[in-house]
Amino acid sequence: MSTVYDIGVLPGDGIGEEVVNEALKVLDAVQSVYGFETKREAMPYGAEHYLATGETMPDAAFDRIRDMHAVLFGAIGDPRIEVGKLEFAIIAGMRHKLDLYVNLRPVKLYDESLCPLKGKTPADIDILFCRENTEDAYAGIHGTTKKGSPNEIALQQMVYTRRGTERIIRYAFELAKKRGPKPGKDKAQVTLIDKANAVRAQDIWTRVFAEVASEYPDIDTDHAYIDAACMWLIKNPEWFDVGVTTNLFGDIITDLGAMLIGGMGIAASGNIHPGQVSMFEGIHGSAPKYKGLDKASPLATILSMSLMLDHIGQAEAAKEVEATVSDLIQTGRIKSMKAGVHKCSELGSMVRDALLERAAARS
Ligand code: IPM
Ligand code: MN
């Protein structure tokens, strides 16, 4: 009997449904080639469900997910609903309640034509950002007093625990060790990105990074403050290998990174707790203006699905999905991830068909 994985499918809002459907098309193909199965459970949470029932995401849904291998997620965000309500309940809900402490965000250029920087090639841009995913300004500790008055005060706490800081930094070093040096380098490298010169609480990152680094003599280290890191990412993206950073800075720098590789339509992510159920999503939002128009790129979700396959133990299948996408881009069959250049359904079908053709050619 082949292995069966339990996968929660949570399309969410806006373009979520269409991009997830395309990723499932590719999943159908890749599991047929690699001989495993997935049992998929649809999860209805998002704006429509909230408007119909008043429920965001119930505890029972998190309990279900705890028994699964992974969740494939589309996007959340709807203009009819109070800003942050569903994002906090569903996206942050999964990150926090399932303790998905790693937000792995690869920034990898598949073809020079997708990069707006002059002269940068795929050899220059292949970065693995490890964004801490449960603390910092996202810890949910905030408040306002004297609201609406001239004396109003608004506060939000940036929280860093020893445990939370150490585990993401350790993950980054382990990832660098597993990946090994980039071509032409002797050692893999981890760059700490923080703002400890201004946010003095981030001194904990400085100290924990130094401690963990001392356990990995074969890995080079580097450091950049977030403002400078944004500059270097544009000027010399080849300086980055594995990057580790706080939740908020990781959110921001990976949108910048996405722009170097083709845009939000190709930037993938994994919300990971190693060895436990984890959640995979494109880093883009729900893009309500494109909902139902068959215009949005599903490649970010397809590549997130590839990260999901790697997480559940199907590393070869994961690599094949990525290689298929990369090949379609390098051979010019996929020209752009910009909305409307290709149809959403066309891109999903192209990846599925190419994957099946590659398998047929090998056998
Ligand atoms: C992301 C998103 C979320 C975040 C939002 C929707 C809360 O921007 O996943 O990058 O800030 O983490
Ligand atoms: Mn973001």
CSV table of C-alpha atoms in Angstrom, one decimal, residues 105-360:
chain,number,residue,atom,x,y,z
A,105,ARG,CA,11.0,31.9,2.6
A,106,PRO,CA,13.3,31.0,-0.3
A,107,VAL,CA,14.3,33.9,-2.6
A,108,LYS,CA,15.6,32.1,-5.6
A,109,LEU,CA,15.9,33.5,-9.1
A,110,TYR,CA,15.1,30.9,-11.8
A,111,ASP,CA,15.9,33.1,-14.7
A,112,GLU,CA,17.7,36.4,-15.3
A,113,SER,CA,14.7,37.8,-17.2
A,114,LEU,CA,12.6,37.8,-14.0
A,115,CYS,CA,15.1,40.0,-12.1
A,116,PRO,CA,14.8,43.8,-12.3
A,117,LEU,CA,18.5,44.3,-11.2
A,118,LYS,CA,21.0,44.8,-13.9
A,119,GLY,CA,23.4,41.9,-14.5
A,120,LYS,CA,22.1,39.6,-11.7
A,121,THR,CA,21.7,36.0,-12.6
A,122,PRO,CA,20.4,32.8,-10.9
A,123,ALA,CA,23.9,32.3,-9.5
A,124,ASP,CA,23.6,35.6,-7.6
A,125,ILE,CA,20.2,35.1,-6.0
A,126,ASP,CA,19.5,32.0,-4.0
A,127,ILE,CA,18.7,32.9,-0.5
A,128,LEU,CA,16.8,31.1,2.3
A,129,PHE,CA,15.3,33.5,4.7
A,130,CYS,CA,14.3,32.1,8.1
A,131,ARG,CA,11.7,34.4,9.6
A,132,GLU,CA,10.9,33.9,13.3
A,133,ASN,CA,7.1,33.2,13.2
A,134,THR,CA,5.6,33.3,16.7
A,135,GLU,CA,7.0,36.4,18.6
A,136,ASP,CA,8.1,40.0,18.1
A,137,ALA,CA,5.4,42.5,17.2
A,138,TYR,CA,3.2,39.6,16.3
A,139,ALA,CA,2.9,38.2,19.9
A,140,GLY,CA,-0.5,39.9,20.1
A,141,ILE,CA,0.3,42.2,23.1
A,142,HIS,CA,-1.1,45.6,22.2
A,143,GLY,CA,-3.5,48.2,23.3
A,144,THR,CA,-4.7,51.8,23.1
A,145,THR,CA,-5.9,54.2,25.7
A,146,LYS,CA,-7.7,57.5,25.5
A,147,LYS,CA,-8.6,56.5,22.0
A,148,GLY,CA,-9.7,59.3,19.7
A,149,SER,CA,-8.4,62.0,22.1
A,150,PRO,CA,-5.3,64.2,21.6
A,151,ASN,CA,-3.7,62.3,24.4
A,152,GLU,CA,-4.2,58.9,22.8
A,153,ILE,CA,-1.5,56.3,23.5
A,154,ALA,CA,-1.0,53.2,21.4
A,155,LEU,CA,1.3,50.4,22.3
A,156,GLN,CA,2.5,47.1,20.8
A,157,GLN,CA,5.1,44.9,22.4
A,158,MET,CA,8.0,43.3,20.6
A,159,VAL,CA,8.6,40.1,22.5
A,160,TYR,CA,11.7,37.9,22.2
A,161,THR,CA,12.1,34.9,24.4
A,162,ARG,CA,15.4,33.0,24.8
A,163,ARG,CA,13.6,29.8,23.6
A,164,GLY,CA,12.0,31.5,20.6
A,165,THR,CA,15.2,33.2,19.5
A,166,GLU,CA,17.4,30.2,20.0
A,167,ARG,CA,15.2,27.7,18.1
A,168,ILE,CA,14.9,29.8,14.9
A,169,ILE,CA,18.7,30.6,14.9
A,170,ARG,CA,19.5,27.0,15.4
A,171,TYR,CA,17.1,26.1,12.5
A,172,ALA,CA,19.0,28.5,10.3
A,173,PHE,CA,22.4,27.0,11.1
A,174,GLU,CA,21.0,23.5,10.6
A,175,LEU,CA,19.6,24.6,7.2
A,176,ALA,CA,22.9,26.1,6.2
A,177,LYS,CA,24.7,22.9,7.2
A,178,LYS,CA,22.2,20.7,5.3
A,179,ARG,CA,22.4,22.9,2.1
A,180,GLY,CA,26.2,23.3,2.3
A,181,PRO,CA,28.3,26.0,0.6
A,182,LYS,CA,26.9,27.9,-2.4
A,183,PRO,CA,28.8,27.2,-5.7
A,184,GLY,CA,32.2,28.8,-5.5
A,185,LYS,CA,32.2,29.1,-1.7
A,186,ASP,CA,34.1,27.1,0.9
A,187,LYS,CA,31.5,27.5,3.6
A,188,ALA,CA,27.8,28.0,3.9
A,189,GLN,CA,26.9,31.3,5.6
A,190,VAL,CA,24.2,32.5,8.0
A,191,THR,CA,23.5,36.2,8.2
A,192,LEU,CA,21.7,37.7,11.3
A,193,ILE,CA,19.4,40.5,10.4
A,194,ASP,CA,18.2,42.7,13.2
A,195,LYS,CA,18.1,46.3,14.5
A,196,ALA,CA,19.8,45.8,17.8
A,197,ASN,CA,21.4,49.2,17.6
A,198,ALA,CA,18.0,50.8,18.0
A,199,VAL,CA,15.7,48.1,19.3
A,200,ARG,CA,17.9,47.3,22.3
A,201,ALA,CA,15.8,44.3,23.3
A,202,GLN,CA,17.2,42.6,20.2
A,203,ASP,CA,20.5,42.3,22.0
A,204,ILE,CA,19.2,38.9,22.9
A,205,TRP,CA,19.4,38.0,19.1
A,206,THR,CA,23.1,39.2,19.1
A,207,ARG,CA,24.0,37.1,22.0
A,208,VAL,CA,22.1,33.9,21.1
A,209,PHE,CA,23.4,34.1,17.5
A,210,ALA,CA,27.0,34.2,18.8
A,211,GLU,CA,26.4,31.3,21.1
A,212,VAL,CA,24.8,29.1,18.5
A,213,ALA,CA,27.3,30.1,15.9
A,214,SER,CA,30.1,28.8,18.1
A,215,GLU,CA,28.7,25.3,17.8
A,216,TYR,CA,29.0,25.5,14.0
A,217,PRO,CA,32.7,26.3,13.2
A,218,ASP,CA,32.2,25.2,9.6
A,219,ILE,CA,29.6,27.8,8.9
A,220,ASP,CA,30.5,31.5,8.2
A,221,THR,CA,28.5,34.2,9.9
A,222,ASP,CA,27.6,37.7,8.9
A,223,HIS,CA,25.4,40.4,10.4
A,224,ALA,CA,23.5,43.3,8.9
A,225,TYR,CA,21.0,45.8,10.5
A,226,ILE,CA,17.7,45.5,8.7
A,227,ASP,CA,18.0,48.9,7.0
A,228,ALA,CA,21.4,48.0,5.6
A,229,ALA,CA,20.2,44.5,4.8
A,230,CYS,CA,17.6,46.0,2.5
A,231,MET,CA,20.3,48.0,0.8
A,232,TRP,CA,22.6,45.0,0.4
A,233,LEU,CA,19.8,42.8,-0.9
A,234,ILE,CA,19.4,45.2,-3.8
A,235,LYS,CA,23.1,46.1,-4.3
A,236,ASN,CA,24.7,42.7,-3.6
A,237,PRO,CA,22.1,39.9,-3.3
A,238,GLU,CA,24.9,37.4,-3.8
A,239,TRP,CA,26.2,38.2,-0.3
A,240,PHE,CA,23.2,36.4,1.2
A,241,ASP,CA,23.0,32.6,1.7
A,242,VAL,CA,20.8,31.7,4.7
A,243,GLY,CA,19.3,34.8,6.5
A,244,VAL,CA,17.7,34.7,10.0
A,245,THR,CA,15.6,37.5,11.3
A,246,THR,CA,12.8,38.6,13.5
A,247,ASN,CA,9.1,38.2,12.6
A,248,LEU,CA,8.4,41.8,11.4
A,249,PHE,CA,11.7,42.3,9.6
A,250,GLY,CA,11.3,38.9,8.0
A,251,ASP,CA,7.9,39.9,6.8
A,252,ILE,CA,9.2,43.1,5.1
A,253,ILE,CA,12.5,41.9,3.7
A,254,THR,CA,10.9,38.9,2.0
A,255,ASP,CA,8.5,41.1,0.1
A,256,LEU,CA,11.5,43.0,-1.1
A,257,GLY,CA,13.2,39.7,-2.0
A,258,ALA,CA,10.1,38.6,-3.9
A,259,MET,CA,10.6,41.5,-6.2
A,260,LEU,CA,14.0,40.3,-7.2
A,261,ILE,CA,12.7,36.9,-8.5
A,262,GLY,CA,9.6,37.8,-10.4
A,263,GLY,CA,7.2,39.2,-7.8
A,264,MET,CA,4.6,38.0,-5.4
A,265,GLY,CA,3.3,35.5,-7.9
A,266,ILE,CA,6.3,33.3,-7.4
A,267,ALA,CA,7.3,33.8,-3.7
A,268,ALA,CA,6.7,30.7,-1.7
A,269,SER,CA,6.7,30.0,2.0
A,270,GLY,CA,6.5,27.3,4.6
A,271,ASN,CA,5.3,27.9,8.2
A,272,ILE,CA,7.1,25.0,9.8
A,273,HIS,CA,7.6,23.2,13.1
A,274,PRO,CA,10.2,20.6,12.2
A,275,GLY,CA,8.7,17.1,12.7
A,276,GLN,CA,5.1,18.4,13.2
A,277,VAL,CA,2.2,19.4,11.1
A,278,SER,CA,3.1,22.6,9.2
A,279,MET,CA,1.4,25.1,6.9
A,280,PHE,CA,2.4,26.2,3.4
A,281,GLU,CA,1.3,29.4,1.6
A,282,GLY,CA,2.4,31.8,-1.1
A,283,ILE,CA,3.6,35.0,0.7
A,284,HIS,CA,1.2,37.1,-1.3
A,285,GLY,CA,-2.2,38.2,0.0
A,286,SER,CA,-5.7,37.5,-1.3
A,287,ALA,CA,-5.6,40.2,-4.1
A,288,PRO,CA,-9.4,40.6,-4.0
A,289,LYS,CA,-9.4,42.6,-7.3
A,290,TYR,CA,-8.3,39.5,-9.2
A,291,LYS,CA,-10.7,37.0,-7.5
A,292,GLY,CA,-12.4,34.7,-9.9
A,293,LEU,CA,-10.7,36.3,-12.9
A,294,ASP,CA,-8.3,33.4,-13.6
A,295,LYS,CA,-5.5,36.0,-13.8
A,296,ALA,CA,-3.4,35.5,-10.6
A,297,SER,CA,-0.2,33.4,-10.7
A,298,PRO,CA,-0.5,30.1,-8.9
A,299,LEU,CA,3.3,29.5,-9.0
A,300,ALA,CA,3.8,30.8,-5.4
A,301,THR,CA,1.3,28.2,-4.1
A,302,ILE,CA,2.7,25.5,-6.4
A,303,LEU,CA,6.2,26.1,-5.0
A,304,SER,CA,4.8,26.3,-1.5
A,305,MET,CA,3.2,22.9,-2.2
A,306,SER,CA,6.7,21.7,-3.2
A,307,LEU,CA,8.0,22.9,0.2
A,308,MET,CA,5.1,21.0,1.8
A,309,LEU,CA,6.2,17.8,-0.1
A,310,ASP,CA,9.7,18.2,1.3
A,311,HIS,CA,8.4,18.7,4.8
A,312,ILE,CA,6.2,15.5,4.7
A,313,GLY,CA,9.1,13.4,3.5
A,314,GLN,CA,8.7,13.4,-0.3
A,315,ALA,CA,12.0,15.3,-1.0
A,316,GLU,CA,12.3,13.9,-4.6
A,317,ALA,CA,8.8,14.8,-5.5
A,318,ALA,CA,9.4,18.3,-4.0
A,319,LYS,CA,12.5,18.8,-6.1
A,320,GLU,CA,10.7,17.6,-9.3
A,321,VAL,CA,7.9,20.2,-8.8
A,322,GLU,CA,10.5,22.9,-8.4
A,323,ALA,CA,12.6,21.7,-11.3
A,324,THR,CA,9.6,21.6,-13.6
A,325,VAL,CA,8.7,25.2,-12.7
A,326,SER,CA,12.3,26.3,-13.1
A,327,ASP,CA,12.5,24.6,-16.5
A,328,LEU,CA,9.3,26.2,-17.8
A,329,ILE,CA,10.7,29.6,-16.9
A,330,GLN,CA,14.2,29.0,-18.2
A,331,THR,CA,12.8,27.8,-21.6
A,332,GLY,CA,10.6,30.8,-21.9
A,333,ARG,CA,7.3,28.9,-21.7
A,334,ILE,CA,6.4,30.8,-18.6
A,335,LYS,CA,7.2,34.4,-19.3
A,336,SER,CA,6.0,36.3,-16.3
A,337,MET,CA,4.2,35.9,-13.0
A,338,LYS,CA,2.4,39.3,-13.4
A,339,ALA,CA,-1.4,38.9,-13.2
A,340,GLY,CA,-2.9,38.4,-16.6
A,341,VAL,CA,0.2,37.5,-18.6
A,342,HIS,CA,-0.8,33.9,-18.3
A,343,LYS,CA,-4.1,32.6,-17.0
A,344,CYS,CA,-4.0,31.0,-13.5
A,345,SER,CA,-5.5,27.8,-14.9
A,346,GLU,CA,-3.0,27.8,-17.8
A,347,LEU,CA,0.0,28.0,-15.5
A,348,GLY,CA,-1.3,25.1,-13.3
A,349,SER,CA,-1.9,23.0,-16.4
A,350,MET,CA,1.5,23.8,-17.9
A,351,VAL,CA,3.3,22.7,-14.7
A,352,ARG,CA,1.1,19.5,-14.4
A,353,ASP,CA,1.6,18.6,-18.1
A,354,ALA,CA,5.4,19.3,-18.1
A,355,LEU,CA,5.8,17.3,-14.9
A,356,LEU,CA,4.0,14.3,-16.5
A,357,GLU,CA,6.0,14.7,-19.7
A,358,ARG,CA,9.3,14.8,-17.8
A,359,ALA,CA,8.3,11.6,-16.0
A,360,ALA,CA,7.3,9.9,-19.3
